[in-house]
């Protein structure tokens, strides 16, 4: 038997959980070859050492610790299962409130004869009229919601639009406050991102100086 | 424990019976802790990971396929937790994990204890996969197929890992002159 064959045969026996001593050919080779004899001896010692090696017992309170941890984990999971849907619902509602104005129908107001007749002079224009003009300009394009509603019959479409307009009007104070808050937040973040350049002067105080007071 | 008895115990655990849970943990804690200790080589870490294993087992007990053996499933979870703990230790090594433990070579220590310490040290020097496969095969008597399923590897790979583990352990024992020491005695 060659040393390679010895090695393969030894592994095969160990794979079958059999003692190498059960194979006479293996033992015969080990008596002739010093290296293989050392391997066989080391193998025997290895398994002796494994059997002798005592794994310490876990602590006496091991089982109680496991049960306590299980209960704590279960309580946490239960709490999470209640709070998580609520948090998601609140988030979804907030997003809906913010996004709603973009999807509502804004029908362009019909041009009144008076507004048509009146010349559009920005200097003399009433601020309310200017606001109305701006609103018309802003909402003249059709929204995706409108596109969707064109697929419905006219009567259904009108009913839906009326309902949606009513809902929008009811929710307008809330959405406006959300939009204002979001804009303020965006402004704050953007301002925070811009760093002052090296040579850029800081904002000056607006209190009048002595010179400017008398000049 | 008979398989029917075990199934009954698990059924009681699934119904929330605390006594049954306690029995289940008591029944398997030695095996789970043994694997964790062999894998991690640190008593406190092994205890923590073994507890975590049982917490997960009790939580996911409904996922256990009652047609299959319970013990390999349990040891697979323990092995996964040990690998996670080892990976965590690699990322954030503690002082105790950096200092390699040396077996005491004091003359009053019995030869058997010394040999056991040397083998334990040799095991710790193995790659984690080799060590897990070796311990599951030789200490927990799992088959190659069961280990392969546990570790999500082909059977051939497991066989190779165990062969290499044996070879490396022997080389280590020879390098530490444990064999010569024993021969001389």
CSV table of C-alpha atoms in Angstrom, one decimal:
chain,number,residue,atom,x,y,z
A,1,UNK,CA,0.0,0.0,0.0
A,2,UNK,CA,1.3,3.5,-0.9
A,3,UNK,CA,1.0,6.4,1.5
A,4,UNK,CA,-1.6,8.1,-0.7
A,5,UNK,CA,-3.8,5.0,-0.6
A,6,UNK,CA,-3.3,4.9,3.2
A,7,UNK,CA,-4.5,8.4,3.5
A,8,UNK,CA,-7.6,7.8,1.4
A,9,UNK,CA,-8.4,4.6,3.2
A,10,UNK,CA,-8.1,6.2,6.6
A,11,UNK,CA,-10.4,9.0,5.6
A,12,UNK,CA,-12.9,6.5,4.2
A,13,UNK,CA,-12.9,4.6,7.5
A,14,UNK,CA,-13.4,7.8,9.5
A,15,UNK,CA,-16.2,8.9,7.2
A,16,UNK,CA,-17.9,5.6,8.2
A,17,UNK,CA,-17.2,6.4,11.8
A,18,UNK,CA,-15.1,3.2,12.1
A,19,UNK,CA,-11.9,2.8,14.0
A,20,UNK,CA,-8.7,2.5,11.8
A,21,UNK,CA,-7.7,-0.6,13.7
A,22,UNK,CA,-10.4,-2.5,12.0
A,23,UNK,CA,-8.5,-2.4,8.7
A,24,UNK,CA,-5.5,-4.9,8.9
A,25,UNK,CA,-3.9,-3.5,5.7
A,26,UNK,CA,-3.9,0.0,7.1
A,27,UNK,CA,-2.2,-1.3,10.3
A,28,UNK,CA,0.3,-3.3,8.2
A,29,UNK,CA,1.3,-0.2,6.3
A,30,UNK,CA,1.5,1.9,9.5
A,31,UNK,CA,4.0,-0.5,10.9
A,32,UNK,CA,6.3,-0.1,7.9
A,33,UNK,CA,6.0,3.6,7.3
A,34,UNK,CA,7.0,6.0,10.0
A,35,UNK,CA,5.1,9.0,8.7
A,36,UNK,CA,1.8,7.1,8.3
A,37,UNK,CA,2.3,5.6,11.7
A,38,UNK,CA,2.6,9.1,13.1
A,39,UNK,CA,-0.5,10.2,11.2
A,40,UNK,CA,-2.5,7.2,12.6
A,41,UNK,CA,-1.3,7.9,16.1
A,42,UNK,CA,-2.2,11.6,15.8
A,43,UNK,CA,-5.6,10.7,14.5
A,44,UNK,CA,-6.2,8.4,17.5
A,45,UNK,CA,-5.1,11.2,19.9
A,46,UNK,CA,-7.3,13.7,18.2
A,47,UNK,CA,-10.4,11.6,18.9
A,48,UNK,CA,-9.3,10.8,22.4
A,49,UNK,CA,-8.8,14.5,23.0
A,50,UNK,CA,-12.3,15.2,21.6
A,51,UNK,CA,-13.9,12.7,24.0
A,52,UNK,CA,-11.9,14.0,26.9
A,53,UNK,CA,-12.6,17.6,26.2
A,54,UNK,CA,-15.5,18.6,28.5
A,55,UNK,CA,-17.8,21.3,27.4
A,56,UNK,CA,-18.9,23.3,30.4
A,57,UNK,CA,-22.5,23.3,31.4
A,58,UNK,CA,-24.5,26.5,30.6
A,59,UNK,CA,-25.5,28.4,33.7
A,60,UNK,CA,-28.2,27.2,36.0
A,61,UNK,CA,-30.5,30.1,35.0
A,62,UNK,CA,-30.0,29.3,31.3
A,63,UNK,CA,-33.6,28.1,30.7
A,64,UNK,CA,-35.1,30.9,32.6
A,65,UNK,CA,-33.1,33.4,30.6
A,66,UNK,CA,-34.3,31.9,27.4
A,67,UNK,CA,-38.0,32.0,28.5
A,68,UNK,CA,-37.6,35.7,29.7
A,69,UNK,CA,-36.0,36.7,26.4
A,70,UNK,CA,-38.8,34.9,24.5
A,71,UNK,CA,-41.4,36.8,26.4
A,72,UNK,CA,-39.6,40.2,26.0
A,73,UNK,CA,-39.3,39.5,22.2
A,74,UNK,CA,-42.9,38.5,21.9
A,75,UNK,CA,-44.0,41.7,23.7
A,76,UNK,CA,-41.8,43.8,21.5
A,77,UNK,CA,-43.1,42.1,18.4
A,78,UNK,CA,-46.7,42.6,19.5
A,79,UNK,CA,-46.1,46.3,20.2
A,80,UNK,CA,-44.5,46.7,16.8
A,81,UNK,CA,-47.3,45.0,15.1
A,82,UNK,CA,-49.7,47.5,16.5
A,83,UNK,CA,-47.6,50.6,16.1
A,84,UNK,CA,-46.1,49.9,12.7
A,85,UNK,CA,-49.5,49.9,10.7
A,86,UNK,CA,-50.5,53.1,12.6
A,87,UNK,CA,-47.3,54.8,11.6
A,88,UNK,CA,-47.6,53.7,8.0
A,89,UNK,CA,-51.2,54.9,7.9
A,90,UNK,CA,-50.2,58.3,9.2
A,91,UNK,CA,-47.4,58.5,6.7
A,92,UNK,CA,-49.7,57.5,3.8
A,93,UNK,CA,-52.3,60.1,4.9
A,94,UNK,CA,-49.6,62.8,5.1
A,95,UNK,CA,-48.4,61.9,1.6
A,96,UNK,CA,-51.9,61.9,0.3
A,97,UNK,CA,-52.6,65.3,1.8
A,98,UNK,CA,-49.5,66.7,0.3
A,99,UNK,CA,-50.0,65.1,-3.1
A,100,UNK,CA,-53.8,65.7,-3.4
A,101,UNK,CA,-53.7,69.2,-4.8
A,102,UNK,CA,-51.6,68.0,-7.8
A,103,UNK,CA,-54.2,65.4,-8.7
A,104,UNK,CA,-57.4,67.4,-8.2
A,105,UNK,CA,-59.4,68.9,-11.2
A,106,UNK,CA,-59.0,72.6,-11.6
A,107,UNK,CA,-61.4,73.7,-14.2
A,108,UNK,CA,-60.4,76.9,-16.0
A,109,UNK,CA,-62.8,79.6,-15.2
A,110,UNK,CA,-64.8,81.0,-18.1
A,111,UNK,CA,-63.7,84.4,-19.3
A,112,UNK,CA,-66.2,86.9,-18.2
A,113,UNK,CA,-67.0,89.8,-20.6
A,114,UNK,CA,-65.8,92.3,-18.0
A,115,UNK,CA,-62.4,90.7,-17.6
A,116,UNK,CA,-62.1,90.4,-21.4
A,117,UNK,CA,-63.0,94.0,-21.9
A,118,UNK,CA,-60.7,95.2,-19.2
A,119,UNK,CA,-57.2,95.9,-20.5
A,120,UNK,CA,-54.5,93.9,-18.8
A,121,UNK,CA,-52.4,96.7,-17.3
A,122,UNK,CA,-50.3,95.4,-14.5
A,123,UNK,CA,-50.0,98.8,-12.9
A,124,UNK,CA,-53.7,99.4,-12.5
A,125,UNK,CA,-54.8,95.8,-12.0
A,126,UNK,CA,-56.6,94.8,-8.9
A,127,UNK,CA,-54.5,92.2,-6.8
A,128,UNK,CA,-57.5,89.8,-6.6
A,129,UNK,CA,-57.7,89.8,-10.4
A,130,UNK,CA,-54.0,89.2,-10.7
A,131,UNK,CA,-54.4,86.2,-8.4
A,132,UNK,CA,-57.2,84.8,-10.5
A,133,UNK,CA,-55.2,85.3,-13.7
A,134,UNK,CA,-52.3,83.5,-12.1
A,135,UNK,CA,-54.5,80.7,-11.0
A,136,UNK,CA,-56.0,80.3,-14.5
A,137,UNK,CA,-52.5,80.2,-16.0
A,138,UNK,CA,-51.4,77.7,-13.5
A,139,UNK,CA,-54.3,75.3,-14.0
A,140,UNK,CA,-54.7,75.6,-17.7
A,141,UNK,CA,-52.8,72.3,-18.3
A,142,UNK,CA,-54.7,69.1,-17.9
A,143,UNK,CA,-53.7,66.9,-15.0
A,144,UNK,CA,-53.3,63.1,-15.0
A,145,UNK,CA,-56.4,62.9,-12.9
A,146,UNK,CA,-58.4,64.7,-15.7
A,147,UNK,CA,-56.9,62.4,-18.3
A,148,UNK,CA,-58.1,59.5,-16.3
A,149,UNK,CA,-61.6,60.9,-16.0
A,150,UNK,CA,-62.0,61.4,-19.7
A,151,UNK,CA,-62.4,57.7,-20.0
A,152,UNK,CA,-65.6,57.9,-18.0
A,153,UNK,CA,-69.0,58.9,-19.4
A,154,UNK,CA,-69.8,62.6,-19.2
A,155,UNK,CA,-72.3,62.4,-16.3
A,156,UNK,CA,-70.1,60.2,-14.1
A,157,UNK,CA,-67.2,62.4,-14.9
A,158,UNK,CA,-69.0,65.6,-13.8
A,159,UNK,CA,-70.2,64.0,-10.6
A,160,UNK,CA,-66.7,62.8,-9.8
A,161,UNK,CA,-65.3,66.2,-10.5
A,162,UNK,CA,-67.8,67.9,-8.3
A,163,UNK,CA,-67.1,65.5,-5.5
A,164,UNK,CA,-63.4,66.0,-5.9
A,165,UNK,CA,-63.7,69.8,-5.9
A,166,UNK,CA,-65.8,69.7,-2.8
A,167,UNK,CA,-63.2,67.4,-1.1
A,168,UNK,CA,-60.4,69.7,-2.2
A,169,UNK,CA,-62.1,72.7,-0.8
A,170,UNK,CA,-62.7,71.0,2.5
A,171,UNK,CA,-59.1,69.8,2.7
A,172,UNK,CA,-57.5,73.0,1.4
A,173,UNK,CA,-56.6,74.5,4.8
A,174,UNK,CA,-54.9,71.3,5.8
A,175,UNK,CA,-53.1,70.8,2.5
A,176,UNK,CA,-52.0,74.4,2.4
A,177,UNK,CA,-50.5,74.1,5.9
A,178,UNK,CA,-48.7,71.0,4.9
A,179,UNK,CA,-47.4,72.6,1.7
A,180,UNK,CA,-46.3,75.6,3.6
A,181,UNK,CA,-44.5,73.4,6.1
A,182,UNK,CA,-42.9,71.4,3.4
A,183,UNK,CA,-41.8,74.6,1.6
A,184,UNK,CA,-40.4,76.0,4.8
A,185,UNK,CA,-38.6,72.8,5.4
A,186,UNK,CA,-37.1,72.7,1.9
A,187,UNK,CA,-36.0,76.3,2.2
A,188,UNK,CA,-34.3,75.5,5.5
A,189,UNK,CA,-32.5,72.5,4.2
A,190,UNK,CA,-31.4,74.3,1.0
A,191,UNK,CA,-30.2,77.3,3.0
A,192,UNK,CA,-28.4,74.9,5.3
A,193,UNK,CA,-26.6,73.3,2.4
A,194,UNK,CA,-25.2,76.6,1.0
A,195,UNK,CA,-22.0,77.4,2.7
A,196,UNK,CA,-20.7,80.9,2.9
A,197,UNK,CA,-17.8,81.6,0.6
A,198,UNK,CA,-14.5,82.5,1.9
A,199,UNK,CA,-14.5,86.2,1.0
A,200,UNK,CA,-18.2,86.7,1.2
A,201,UNK,CA,-19.2,89.2,3.9
A,202,UNK,CA,-21.6,88.2,6.6
A,203,UNK,CA,-25.0,89.8,6.8
A,204,UNK,CA,-24.7,93.3,8.1
A,205,UNK,CA,-26.7,94.7,10.9
A,206,UNK,CA,-29.5,96.9,9.7
A,207,UNK,CA,-29.3,99.4,12.5
A,208,UNK,CA,-28.5,102.8,11.0
A,209,UNK,CA,-25.0,104.1,11.7
A,210,UNK,CA,-24.3,107.5,12.9
A,211,UNK,CA,-23.1,108.7,9.5
A,212,UNK,CA,-26.1,107.4,7.6
A,213,UNK,CA,-28.4,109.0,10.2
A,214,UNK,CA,-27.1,112.5,9.5
A,215,UNK,CA,-26.2,112.2,5.9
B,1,UNK,CA,-36.6,11.0,23.5
B,2,UNK,CA,-39.0,9.3,21.1
B,3,UNK,CA,-40.1,11.2,18.0
B,4,UNK,CA,-43.8,11.0,19.0
B,5,UNK,CA,-43.0,12.3,22.4
B,6,UNK,CA,-41.0,15.2,20.9
B,7,UNK,CA,-43.8,16.1,18.5
B,8,UNK,CA,-46.2,16.2,21.4
B,9,UNK,CA,-43.8,18.4,23.3
B,10,UNK,CA,-43.5,20.8,20.3
B,11,UNK,CA,-47.2,20.8,19.9
B,12,UNK,CA,-47.6,21.9,23.5
B,13,UNK,CA,-45.0,24.6,22.9
B,14,UNK,CA,-46.9,25.9,19.9
B,15,UNK,CA,-50.0,26.2,22.1
B,16,UNK,CA,-48.0,28.5,24.4
B,17,UNK,CA,-47.3,26.0,27.2
B,18,UNK,CA,-44.5,27.4,29.3
B,19,UNK,CA,-43.7,24.1,31.0
B,20,UNK,CA,-43.3,22.5,27.6
B,21,UNK,CA,-41.0,25.2,26.4
B,22,UNK,CA,-38.9,24.8,29.5
B,23,UNK,CA,-38.7,21.0,28.9
B,24,UNK,CA,-37.7,21.5,25.3
B,25,UNK,CA,-34.9,23.9,26.3
B,26,UNK,CA,-33.7,21.6,29.0
B,27,UNK,CA,-33.7,18.7,26.7
B,28,UNK,CA,-31.5,20.3,24.0
B,29,UNK,CA,-29.6,22.9,25.8
B,30,UNK,CA,-26.5,20.7,26.2
B,31,UNK,CA,-26.2,20.0,22.5
B,32,UNK,CA,-26.8,23.6,21.4
B,33,UNK,CA,-24.5,25.0,24.0
B,34,UNK,CA,-21.8,22.4,23.1
B,35,UNK,CA,-21.9,23.4,19.4
B,36,UNK,CA,-21.8,27.1,20.3
B,37,UNK,CA,-18.9,26.6,22.7
B,38,UNK,CA,-16.9,24.6,20.2
B,39,UNK,CA,-17.6,27.2,17.5
B,40,UNK,CA,-17.0,30.3,19.6
B,41,UNK,CA,-14.5,29.0,22.1
B,42,UNK,CA,-15.8,31.4,24.7
B,43,UNK,CA,-18.2,30.5,27.5
B,44,UNK,CA,-20.2,33.8,27.8
B,45,UNK,CA,-20.5,34.2,24.0
B,46,UNK,CA,-21.6,30.6,23.6
B,47,UNK,CA,-24.2,31.0,26.3
B,48,UNK,CA,-25.5,34.2,24.7
B,49,UNK,CA,-25.7,32.6,21.2
B,50,UNK,CA,-27.3,29.4,22.6
B,51,UNK,CA,-30.0,31.5,24.3
B,52,UNK,CA,-30.5,33.5,21.1
B,53,UNK,CA,-30.8,30.2,19.2
B,54,UNK,CA,-33.6,28.9,21.5
B,55,UNK,CA,-35.4,32.3,21.4
B,56,UNK,CA,-35.5,32.0,17.6
B,57,UNK,CA,-36.4,28.3,17.7
B,58,UNK,CA,-39.4,29.0,20.0
B,59,UNK,CA,-40.5,31.9,17.8
B,60,UNK,CA,-40.2,29.9,14.6
B,61,UNK,CA,-41.3,26.6,15.9
B,62,UNK,CA,-44.4,26.6,13.5
B,63,UNK,CA,-42.0,26.5,10.6
B,64,UNK,CA,-40.4,23.2,11.6
B,65,UNK,CA,-41.5,20.4,9.3
B,66,UNK,CA,-42.7,17.6,11.6
B,67,UNK,CA,-41.9,15.0,9.0
B,68,UNK,CA,-38.2,15.8,9.4
B,69,UNK,CA,-35.8,15.4,12.4
B,70,UNK,CA,-35.8,18.2,14.9
B,71,UNK,CA,-32.2,18.1,16.0
B,72,UNK,CA,-30.6,18.9,12.7
B,73,UNK,CA,-33.0,21.8,12.3
B,74,UNK,CA,-32.1,23.1,15.7
B,75,UNK,CA,-28.4,22.7,15.2
B,76,UNK,CA,-28.7,24.5,11.8
B,77,UNK,CA,-30.1,27.5,13.6
B,78,UNK,CA,-27.4,27.3,16.2
B,79,UNK,CA,-24.8,27.1,13.5
B,80,UNK,CA,-26.2,30.1,11.7
B,81,UNK,CA,-26.2,32.1,14.9
B,82,UNK,CA,-22.6,31.1,15.6
B,83,UNK,CA,-21.5,32.2,12.1
B,84,UNK,CA,-23.2,35.5,12.6
B,85,UNK,CA,-21.5,35.9,16.0
B,86,UNK,CA,-18.1,35.0,14.5
B,87,UNK,CA,-18.6,37.6,11.6
B,88,UNK,CA,-19.5,40.2,14.2
B,89,UNK,CA,-16.4,39.3,16.2
B,90,UNK,CA,-14.3,39.7,13.0
B,91,UNK,CA,-15.8,43.2,12.4
B,92,UNK,CA,-15.4,44.3,16.0
B,93,UNK,CA,-12.6,42.2,17.6
B,94,UNK,CA,-12.5,42.3,21.4
B,95,UNK,CA,-9.3,42.1,23.3
B,96,UNK,CA,-10.1,38.5,24.5
B,97,UNK,CA,-10.6,37.3,20.9
B,98,UNK,CA,-7.3,38.9,19.8
B,99,UNK,CA,-5.2,37.2,22.5
B,100,UNK,CA,-4.8,33.6,21.5
B,101,UNK,CA,-5.4,31.2,24.4
B,102,UNK,CA,-2.4,29.0,25.2
B,103,UNK,CA,-2.8,25.6,26.8
B,104,UNK,CA,-1.2,25.4,30.1
B,105,UNK,CA,1.8,23.2,30.1
B,106,UNK,CA,2.3,22.9,33.8
B,107,UNK,CA,3.5,19.6,35.0
B,108,UNK,CA,0.8,19.0,37.5
B,109,UNK,CA,-1.9,19.1,34.8
B,110,UNK,CA,-2.9,15.6,33.9
B,111,UNK,CA,-2.0,14.3,30.4
B,112,UNK,CA,-5.6,13.8,29.5
B,113,UNK,CA,-6.6,17.3,30.3
B,114,UNK,CA,-3.6,18.6,28.5
B,115,UNK,CA,-4.5,16.6,25.4
B,116,UNK,CA,-8.1,17.9,25.6
B,117,UNK,CA,-6.8,21.5,25.8
B,118,UNK,CA,-4.5,20.9,22.8
B,119,UNK,CA,-7.4,19.5,20.7
B,120,UNK,CA,-9.6,22.4,21.7
B,121,UNK,CA,-7.0,24.9,20.7
B,122,UNK,CA,-6.4,23.1,17.4
B,123,UNK,CA,-10.2,23.2,16.7
B,124,UNK,CA,-10.2,27.0,17.4
B,125,UNK,CA,-7.5,27.5,14.7
B,126,UNK,CA,-9.6,25.9,12.0
B,127,UNK,CA,-11.7,27.8,9.6
B,128,UNK,CA,-15.2,28.3,10.9
B,129,UNK,CA,-16.8,26.2,8.2
B,130,UNK,CA,-14.4,23.4,8.7
B,131,UNK,CA,-14.9,23.5,12.4
B,132,UNK,CA,-18.7,23.5,12.2
B,133,UNK,CA,-18.7,20.6,9.7
B,134,UNK,CA,-16.2,18.6,11.8
B,135,UNK,CA,-18.0,19.2,15.1
B,136,UNK,CA,-21.4,18.4,13.6
B,137,UNK,CA,-20.1,15.2,12.1
B,138,UNK,CA,-17.9,13.8,14.9
B,139,UNK,CA,-19.6,15.2,18.0
B,140,UNK,CA,-23.2,15.5,17.0
B,141,UNK,CA,-23.2,12.5,14.8
B,142,UNK,CA,-25.0,14.2,11.9
B,143,UNK,CA,-24.7,12.7,8.5
B,144,UNK,CA,-23.0,14.4,5.5
B,145,UNK,CA,-26.4,15.0,3.9
B,146,UNK,CA,-27.8,16.6,7.0
B,147,UNK,CA,-24.7,18.8,7.5
B,148,UNK,CA,-24.9,19.8,3.8
B,149,UNK,CA,-28.5,20.7,4.2
B,150,UNK,CA,-27.8,22.7,7.4
B,151,UNK,CA,-24.9,24.6,5.9
B,152,UNK,CA,-26.6,25.0,2.5
B,153,UNK,CA,-23.6,23.4,0.7
B,154,UNK,CA,-23.2,20.3,-1.6
B,155,UNK,CA,-22.3,17.1,0.1
B,156,UNK,CA,-19.0,16.9,-1.7
B,157,UNK,CA,-18.0,20.2,-0.2
B,158,UNK,CA,-18.8,19.1,3.3
B,159,UNK,CA,-16.8,15.9,2.8
B,160,UNK,CA,-13.8,18.0,1.6
B,161,UNK,CA,-14.1,20.3,4.5
B,162,UNK,CA,-14.2,17.5,7.0
B,163,UNK,CA,-11.2,15.8,5.4
B,164,UNK,CA,-9.3,19.0,5.5
B,165,UNK,CA,-10.3,19.7,9.1
B,166,UNK,CA,-8.9,16.3,10.1
B,167,UNK,CA,-5.7,16.8,8.2
B,168,UNK,CA,-5.1,20.3,9.6
B,169,UNK,CA,-5.9,19.2,13.1
B,170,UNK,CA,-3.3,16.4,12.9
B,171,UNK,CA,-0.8,18.8,11.4
B,172,UNK,CA,-1.4,21.2,14.2
B,173,UNK,CA,-1.0,18.5,16.9
B,174,UNK,CA,2.2,17.3,15.3
B,175,UNK,CA,3.5,20.8,15.1
B,176,UNK,CA,2.7,21.3,18.8
B,177,UNK,CA,4.6,18.1,19.4
B,178,UNK,CA,1.6,16.6,21.2
B,179,UNK,CA,2.2,13.3,19.4
B,180,UNK,CA,5.8,13.1,20.4
B,181,UNK,CA,4.9,14.0,23.9
B,182,UNK,CA,2.5,11.2,24.1
B,183,UNK,CA,4.9,8.8,22.5
B,184,UNK,CA,7.5,9.6,25.1
B,185,UNK,CA,5.1,9.0,28.0
